[in-house]
PDB file of C-alpha atoms in Angstrom:
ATOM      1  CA  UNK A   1     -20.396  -0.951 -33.429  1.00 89.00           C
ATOM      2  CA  UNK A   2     -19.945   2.614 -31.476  1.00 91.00           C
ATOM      3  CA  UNK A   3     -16.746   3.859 -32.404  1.00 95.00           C
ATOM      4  CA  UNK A   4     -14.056   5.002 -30.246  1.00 96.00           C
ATOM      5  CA  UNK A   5     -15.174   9.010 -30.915  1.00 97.00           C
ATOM      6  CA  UNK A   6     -19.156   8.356 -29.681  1.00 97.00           C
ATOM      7  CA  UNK A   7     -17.675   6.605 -27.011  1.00 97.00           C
ATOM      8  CA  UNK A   8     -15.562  10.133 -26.321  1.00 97.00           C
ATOM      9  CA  UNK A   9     -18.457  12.395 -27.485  1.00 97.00           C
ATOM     10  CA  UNK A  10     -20.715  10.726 -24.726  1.00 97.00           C
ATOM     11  CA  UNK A  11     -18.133  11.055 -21.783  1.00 97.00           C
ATOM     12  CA  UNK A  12     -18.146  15.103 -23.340  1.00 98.00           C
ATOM     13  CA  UNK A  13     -22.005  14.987 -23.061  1.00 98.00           C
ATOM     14  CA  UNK A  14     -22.074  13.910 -19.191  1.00 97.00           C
ATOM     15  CA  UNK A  15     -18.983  16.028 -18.384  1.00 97.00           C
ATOM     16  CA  UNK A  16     -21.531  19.437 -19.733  1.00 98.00           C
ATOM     17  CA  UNK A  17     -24.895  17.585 -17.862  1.00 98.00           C
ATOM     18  CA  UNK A  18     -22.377  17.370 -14.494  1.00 97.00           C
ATOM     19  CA  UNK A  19     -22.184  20.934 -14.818  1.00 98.00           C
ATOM     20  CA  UNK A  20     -18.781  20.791 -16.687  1.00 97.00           C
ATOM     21  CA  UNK A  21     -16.939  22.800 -19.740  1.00 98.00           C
ATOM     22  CA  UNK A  22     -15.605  19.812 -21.675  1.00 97.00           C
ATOM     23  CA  UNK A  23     -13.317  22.009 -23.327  1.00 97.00           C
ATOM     24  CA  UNK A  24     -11.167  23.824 -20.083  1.00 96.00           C
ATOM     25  CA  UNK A  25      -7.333  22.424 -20.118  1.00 96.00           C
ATOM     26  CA  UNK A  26      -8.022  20.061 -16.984  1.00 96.00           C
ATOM     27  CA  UNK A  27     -10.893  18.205 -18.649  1.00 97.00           C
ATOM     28  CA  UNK A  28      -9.365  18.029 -22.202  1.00 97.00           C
ATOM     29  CA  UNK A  29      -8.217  14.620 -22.260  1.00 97.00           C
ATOM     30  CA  UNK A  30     -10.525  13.152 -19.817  1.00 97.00           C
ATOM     31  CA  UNK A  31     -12.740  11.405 -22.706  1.00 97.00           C
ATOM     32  CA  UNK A  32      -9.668   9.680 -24.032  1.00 98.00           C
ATOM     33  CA  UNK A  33      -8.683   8.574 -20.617  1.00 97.00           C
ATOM     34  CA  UNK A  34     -12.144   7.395 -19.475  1.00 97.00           C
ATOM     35  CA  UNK A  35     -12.714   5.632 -22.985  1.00 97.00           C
ATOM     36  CA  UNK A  36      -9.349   3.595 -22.426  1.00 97.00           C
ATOM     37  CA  UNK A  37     -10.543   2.706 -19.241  1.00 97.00           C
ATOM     38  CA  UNK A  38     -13.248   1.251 -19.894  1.00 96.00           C
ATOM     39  CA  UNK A  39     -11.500  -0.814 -21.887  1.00 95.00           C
ATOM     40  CA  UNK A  40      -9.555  -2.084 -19.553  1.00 95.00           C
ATOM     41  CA  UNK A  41     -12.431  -2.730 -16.613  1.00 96.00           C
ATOM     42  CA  UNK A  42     -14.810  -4.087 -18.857  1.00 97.00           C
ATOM     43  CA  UNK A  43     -11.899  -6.479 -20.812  1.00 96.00           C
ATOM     44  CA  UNK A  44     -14.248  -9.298 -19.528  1.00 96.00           C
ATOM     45  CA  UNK A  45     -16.402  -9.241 -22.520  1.00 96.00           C
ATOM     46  CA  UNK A  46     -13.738 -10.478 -24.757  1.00 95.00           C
ATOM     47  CA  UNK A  47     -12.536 -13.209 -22.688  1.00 93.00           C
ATOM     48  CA  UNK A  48     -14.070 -16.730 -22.329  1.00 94.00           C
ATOM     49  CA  UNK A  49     -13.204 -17.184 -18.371  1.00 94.00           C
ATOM     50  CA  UNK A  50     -14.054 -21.014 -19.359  1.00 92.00           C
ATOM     51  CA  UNK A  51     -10.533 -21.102 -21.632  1.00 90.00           C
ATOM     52  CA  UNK A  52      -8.227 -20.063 -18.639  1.00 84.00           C
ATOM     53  CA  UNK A  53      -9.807 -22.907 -16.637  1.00 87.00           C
ATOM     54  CA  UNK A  54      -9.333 -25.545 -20.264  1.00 83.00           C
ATOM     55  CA  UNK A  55      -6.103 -26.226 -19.468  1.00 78.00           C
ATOM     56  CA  UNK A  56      -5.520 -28.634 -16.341  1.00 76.00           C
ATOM     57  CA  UNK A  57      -3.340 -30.644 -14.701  1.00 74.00           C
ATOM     58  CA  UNK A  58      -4.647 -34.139 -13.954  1.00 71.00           C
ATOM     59  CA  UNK A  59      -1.802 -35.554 -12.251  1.00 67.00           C
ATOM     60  CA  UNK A  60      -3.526 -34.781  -8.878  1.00 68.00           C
ATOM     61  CA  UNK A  61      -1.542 -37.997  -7.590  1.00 66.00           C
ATOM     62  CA  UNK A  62      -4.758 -39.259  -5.754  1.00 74.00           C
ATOM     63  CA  UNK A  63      -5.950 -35.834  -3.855  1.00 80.00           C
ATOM     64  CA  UNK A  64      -9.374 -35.611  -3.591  1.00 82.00           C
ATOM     65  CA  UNK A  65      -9.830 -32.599  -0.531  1.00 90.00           C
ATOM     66  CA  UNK A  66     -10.721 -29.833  -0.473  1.00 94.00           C
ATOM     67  CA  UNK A  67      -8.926 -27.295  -2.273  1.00 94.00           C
ATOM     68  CA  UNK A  68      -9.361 -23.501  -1.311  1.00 95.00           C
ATOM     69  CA  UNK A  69      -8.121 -20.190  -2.855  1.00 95.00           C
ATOM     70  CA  UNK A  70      -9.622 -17.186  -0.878  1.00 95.00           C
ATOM     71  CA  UNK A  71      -9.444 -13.423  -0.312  1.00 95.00           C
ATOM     72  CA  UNK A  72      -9.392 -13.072  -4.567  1.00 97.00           C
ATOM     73  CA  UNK A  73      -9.601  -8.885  -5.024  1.00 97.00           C
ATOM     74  CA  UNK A  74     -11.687  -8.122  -7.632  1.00 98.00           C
ATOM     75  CA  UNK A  75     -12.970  -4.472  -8.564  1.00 97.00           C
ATOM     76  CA  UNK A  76     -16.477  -4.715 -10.837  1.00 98.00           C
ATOM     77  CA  UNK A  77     -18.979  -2.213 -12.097  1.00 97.00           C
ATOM     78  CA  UNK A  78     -22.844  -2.817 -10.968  1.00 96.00           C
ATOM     79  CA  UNK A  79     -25.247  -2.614 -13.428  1.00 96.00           C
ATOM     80  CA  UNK A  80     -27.970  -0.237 -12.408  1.00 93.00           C
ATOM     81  CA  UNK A  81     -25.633   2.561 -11.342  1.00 92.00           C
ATOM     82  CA  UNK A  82     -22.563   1.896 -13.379  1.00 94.00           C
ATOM     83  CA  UNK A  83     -20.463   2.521  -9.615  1.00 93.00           C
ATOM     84  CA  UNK A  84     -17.738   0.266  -8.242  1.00 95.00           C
ATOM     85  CA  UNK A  85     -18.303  -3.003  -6.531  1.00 96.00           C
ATOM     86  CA  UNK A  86     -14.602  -3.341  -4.688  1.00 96.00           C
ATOM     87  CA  UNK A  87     -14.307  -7.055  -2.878  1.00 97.00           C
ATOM     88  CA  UNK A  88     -12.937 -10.549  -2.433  1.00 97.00           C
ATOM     89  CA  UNK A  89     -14.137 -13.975  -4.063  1.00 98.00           C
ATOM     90  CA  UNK A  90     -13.441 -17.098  -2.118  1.00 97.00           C
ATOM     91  CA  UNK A  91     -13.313 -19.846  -4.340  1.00 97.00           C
ATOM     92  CA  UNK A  92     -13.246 -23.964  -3.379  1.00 97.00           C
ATOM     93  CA  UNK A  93     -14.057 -27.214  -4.953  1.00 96.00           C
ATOM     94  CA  UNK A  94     -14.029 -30.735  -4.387  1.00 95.00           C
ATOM     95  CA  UNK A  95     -11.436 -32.389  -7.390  1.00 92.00           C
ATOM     96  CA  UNK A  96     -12.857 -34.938  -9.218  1.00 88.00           C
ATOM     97  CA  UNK A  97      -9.590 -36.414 -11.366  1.00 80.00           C
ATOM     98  CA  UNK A  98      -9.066 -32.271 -12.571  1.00 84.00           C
ATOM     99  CA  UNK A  99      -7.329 -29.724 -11.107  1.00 88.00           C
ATOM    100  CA  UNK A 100      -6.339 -26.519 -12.121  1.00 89.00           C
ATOM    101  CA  UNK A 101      -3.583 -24.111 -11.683  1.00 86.00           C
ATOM    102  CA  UNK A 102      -4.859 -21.619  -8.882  1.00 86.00           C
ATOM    103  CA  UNK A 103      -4.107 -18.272 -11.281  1.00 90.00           C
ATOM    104  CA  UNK A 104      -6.610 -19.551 -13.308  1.00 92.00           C
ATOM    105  CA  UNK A 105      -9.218 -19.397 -10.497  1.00 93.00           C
ATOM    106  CA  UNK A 106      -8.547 -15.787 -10.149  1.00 95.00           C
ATOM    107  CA  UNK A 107      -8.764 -15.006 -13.429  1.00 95.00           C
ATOM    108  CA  UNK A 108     -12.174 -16.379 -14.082  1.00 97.00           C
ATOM    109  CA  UNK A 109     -13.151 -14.211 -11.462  1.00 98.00           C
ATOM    110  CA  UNK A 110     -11.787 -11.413 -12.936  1.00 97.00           C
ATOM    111  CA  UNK A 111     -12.777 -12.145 -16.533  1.00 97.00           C
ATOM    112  CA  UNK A 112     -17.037 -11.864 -14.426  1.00 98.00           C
ATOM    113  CA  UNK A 113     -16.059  -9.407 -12.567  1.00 98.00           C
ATOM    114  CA  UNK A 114     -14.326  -6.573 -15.441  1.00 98.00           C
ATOM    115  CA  UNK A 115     -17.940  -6.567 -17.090  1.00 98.00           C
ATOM    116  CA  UNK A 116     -21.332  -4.619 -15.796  1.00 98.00           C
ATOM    117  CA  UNK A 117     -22.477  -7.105 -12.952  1.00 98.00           C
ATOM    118  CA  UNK A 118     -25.000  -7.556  -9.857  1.00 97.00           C
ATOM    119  CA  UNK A 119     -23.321  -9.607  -7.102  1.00 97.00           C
ATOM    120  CA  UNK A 120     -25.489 -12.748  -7.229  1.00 98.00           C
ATOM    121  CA  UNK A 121     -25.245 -13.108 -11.010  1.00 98.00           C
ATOM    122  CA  UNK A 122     -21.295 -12.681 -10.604  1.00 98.00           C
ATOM    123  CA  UNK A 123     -21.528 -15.228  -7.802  1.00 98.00           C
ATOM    124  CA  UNK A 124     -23.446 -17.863 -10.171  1.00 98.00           C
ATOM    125  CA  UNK A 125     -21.281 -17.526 -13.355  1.00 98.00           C
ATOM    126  CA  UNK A 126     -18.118 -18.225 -11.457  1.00 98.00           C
ATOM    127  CA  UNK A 127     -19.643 -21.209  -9.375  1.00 98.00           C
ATOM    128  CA  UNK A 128     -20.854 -22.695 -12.560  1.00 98.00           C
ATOM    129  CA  UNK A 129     -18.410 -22.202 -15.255  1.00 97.00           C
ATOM    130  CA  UNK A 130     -15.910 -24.062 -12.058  1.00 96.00           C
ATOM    131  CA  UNK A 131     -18.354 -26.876 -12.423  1.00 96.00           C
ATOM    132  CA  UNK A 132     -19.189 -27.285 -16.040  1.00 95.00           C
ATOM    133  CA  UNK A 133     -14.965 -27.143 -16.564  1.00 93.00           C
ATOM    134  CA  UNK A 134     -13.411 -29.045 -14.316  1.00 92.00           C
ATOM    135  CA  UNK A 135     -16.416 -31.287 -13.459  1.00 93.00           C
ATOM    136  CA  UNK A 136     -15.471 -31.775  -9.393  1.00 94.00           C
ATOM    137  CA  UNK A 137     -17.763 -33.278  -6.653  1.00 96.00           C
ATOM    138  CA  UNK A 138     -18.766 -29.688  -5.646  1.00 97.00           C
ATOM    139  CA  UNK A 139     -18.079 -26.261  -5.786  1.00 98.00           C
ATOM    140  CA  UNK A 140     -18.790 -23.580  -3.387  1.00 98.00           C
ATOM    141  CA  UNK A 141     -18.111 -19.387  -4.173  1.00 98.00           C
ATOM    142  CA  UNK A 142     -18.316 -16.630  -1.374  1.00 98.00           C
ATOM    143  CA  UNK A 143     -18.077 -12.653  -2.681  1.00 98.00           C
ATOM    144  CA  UNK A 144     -17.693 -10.472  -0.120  1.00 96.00           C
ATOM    145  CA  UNK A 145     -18.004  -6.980  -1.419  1.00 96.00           C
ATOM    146  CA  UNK A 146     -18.823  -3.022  -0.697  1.00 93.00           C
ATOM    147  CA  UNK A 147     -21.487  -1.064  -3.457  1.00 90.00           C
ATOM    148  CA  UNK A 148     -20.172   2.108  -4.059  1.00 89.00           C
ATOM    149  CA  UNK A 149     -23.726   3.125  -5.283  1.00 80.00           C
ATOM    150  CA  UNK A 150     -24.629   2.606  -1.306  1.00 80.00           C
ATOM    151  CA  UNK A 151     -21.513   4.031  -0.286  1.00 76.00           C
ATOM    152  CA  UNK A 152     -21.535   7.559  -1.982  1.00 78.00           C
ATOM    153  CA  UNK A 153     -24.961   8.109  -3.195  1.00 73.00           C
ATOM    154  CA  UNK A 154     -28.031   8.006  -2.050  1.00 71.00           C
ATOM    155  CA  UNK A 155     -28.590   6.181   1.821  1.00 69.00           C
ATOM    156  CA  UNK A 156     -24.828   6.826   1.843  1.00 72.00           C
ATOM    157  CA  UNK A 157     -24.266   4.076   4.150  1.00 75.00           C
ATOM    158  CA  UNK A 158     -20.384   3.401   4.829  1.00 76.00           C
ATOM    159  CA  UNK A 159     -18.794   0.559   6.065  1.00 79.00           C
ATOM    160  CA  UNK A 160     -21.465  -2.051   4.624  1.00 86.00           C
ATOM    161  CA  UNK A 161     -20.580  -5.496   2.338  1.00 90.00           C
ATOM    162  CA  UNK A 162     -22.981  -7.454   1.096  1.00 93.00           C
ATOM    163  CA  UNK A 163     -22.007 -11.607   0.695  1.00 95.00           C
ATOM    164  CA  UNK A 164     -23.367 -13.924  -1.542  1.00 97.00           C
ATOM    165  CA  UNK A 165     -22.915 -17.619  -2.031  1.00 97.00           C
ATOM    166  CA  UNK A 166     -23.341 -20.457  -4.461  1.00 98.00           C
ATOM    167  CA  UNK A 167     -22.894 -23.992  -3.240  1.00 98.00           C
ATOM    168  CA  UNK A 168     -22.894 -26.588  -5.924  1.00 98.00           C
ATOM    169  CA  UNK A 169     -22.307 -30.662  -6.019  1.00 97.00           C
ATOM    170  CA  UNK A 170     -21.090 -31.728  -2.522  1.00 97.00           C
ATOM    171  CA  UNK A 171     -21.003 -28.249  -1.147  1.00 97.00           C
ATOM    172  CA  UNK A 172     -24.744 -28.029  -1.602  1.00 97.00           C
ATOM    173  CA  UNK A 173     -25.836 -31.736  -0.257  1.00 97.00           C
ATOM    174  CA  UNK A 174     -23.530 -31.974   2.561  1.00 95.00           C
ATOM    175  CA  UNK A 175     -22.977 -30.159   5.024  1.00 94.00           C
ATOM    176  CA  UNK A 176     -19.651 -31.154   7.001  1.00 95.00           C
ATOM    177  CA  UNK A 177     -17.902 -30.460   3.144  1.00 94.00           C
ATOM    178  CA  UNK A 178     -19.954 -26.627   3.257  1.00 94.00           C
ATOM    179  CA  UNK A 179     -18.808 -26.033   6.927  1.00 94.00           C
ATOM    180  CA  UNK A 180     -15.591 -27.148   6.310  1.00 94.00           C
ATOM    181  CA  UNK A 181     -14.769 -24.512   3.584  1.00 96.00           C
ATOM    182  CA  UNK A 182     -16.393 -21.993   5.087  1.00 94.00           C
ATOM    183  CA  UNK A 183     -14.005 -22.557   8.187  1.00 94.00           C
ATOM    184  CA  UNK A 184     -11.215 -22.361   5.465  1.00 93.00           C
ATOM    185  CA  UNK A 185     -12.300 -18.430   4.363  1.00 92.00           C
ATOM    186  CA  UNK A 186     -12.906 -18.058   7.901  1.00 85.00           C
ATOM    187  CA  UNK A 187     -15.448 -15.098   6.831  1.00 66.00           C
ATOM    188  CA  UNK A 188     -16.765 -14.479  10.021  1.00 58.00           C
ATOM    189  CA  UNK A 189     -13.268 -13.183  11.650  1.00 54.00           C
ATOM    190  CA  UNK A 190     -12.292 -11.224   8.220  1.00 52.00           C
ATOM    191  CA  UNK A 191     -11.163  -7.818   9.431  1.00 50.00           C
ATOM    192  CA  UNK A 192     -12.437  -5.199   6.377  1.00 47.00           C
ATOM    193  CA  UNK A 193     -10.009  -2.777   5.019  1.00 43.00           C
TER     194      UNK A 193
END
């Protein structure tokens, strides 16, 4: 278990290797602050994203479509550089006799997305806890998302997003069902901010 004041210590250590005095006014508080963040963006750890999605409402009154939720912000941390991954999760599925409230959809995205990530795996984990939960004919996940380790570091290349999908079930095997959500996110006309 690292304790709150290694976790502090270590944020001194990298301020000094950046160059830094740890100890001038401006910097003083800066472990405490970057400690309790980290709390806060990597709060995924001590969340089960399959919980939010336990509680469901089956009276779907017969609907079987197509149901949609896109443009989902999420802010993560990739793995290799520890540097911002800012985007958007598009999330759909096919109800079986299950379906959920659509907060809980964002949230398991955010419960992947506030740990240490690489897009794809993100991508997978929130495709397949959808399934295992809720059990529907198919489920289909698009991220859409800008690597600040690309953006400031490095080829410094600006302006790029990188998109993964998972298709599962129905979205997978047939195709009108796959074209017809990815009509729905409409990703090709997305204007990026």
């Amino acid at each position: 278990m690292v304790t709150k004041e290694r976790a502090e210590e270590a944020v001194r250590t990298l301020l000094r290797w950046a160059g830094e005095n740890p100890a001038r006014e401006g910097l003083l508080d800066t472990p405490k602050r970057v400690v309790e963040a980290y709390r806060d963006w990597f709060s995924g750890y001590s969340v089960d994203p399959a919980e939010y999605l336990g509680r469901t409402f089956e009276e779907v009154a017969g609907y079987d479509e197509l149901i949609v939720l896109r443009d989902i912000r999420f802010e993560s941390f990739c793995e290799h550089h520890m540097a911002p991954i800012i985007g958007r999760a598009h999330v759909g599925y096919l109800p079986n006799d299950k379906v959920v409230g659509i907060s809980k959809l964002a949230r398991v995205v955010d419960a992947y997305a506030r740990r240490f990530q690489v897009q794809e795996k993100l991508t997978a984990q929130i495709a397949h806890c959808i399934d295992s939960v809720l059990k529907p004919r198919g489920v289909g996940v698009v991220i859409d998302a800008a690597h600040q380790c690309m953006t400031t570091r490095g080829v410094h290349k600006r302006g790029v997003s990188m998109i993964t999908s998972q298709m599962l079930g129905s979205f997978r095997k047939d195709a009108r069902t796959r074209s017809e959500f990815l009509r729905f996110i409409d990703i090709d006309s997305h204007n990026h901010h």
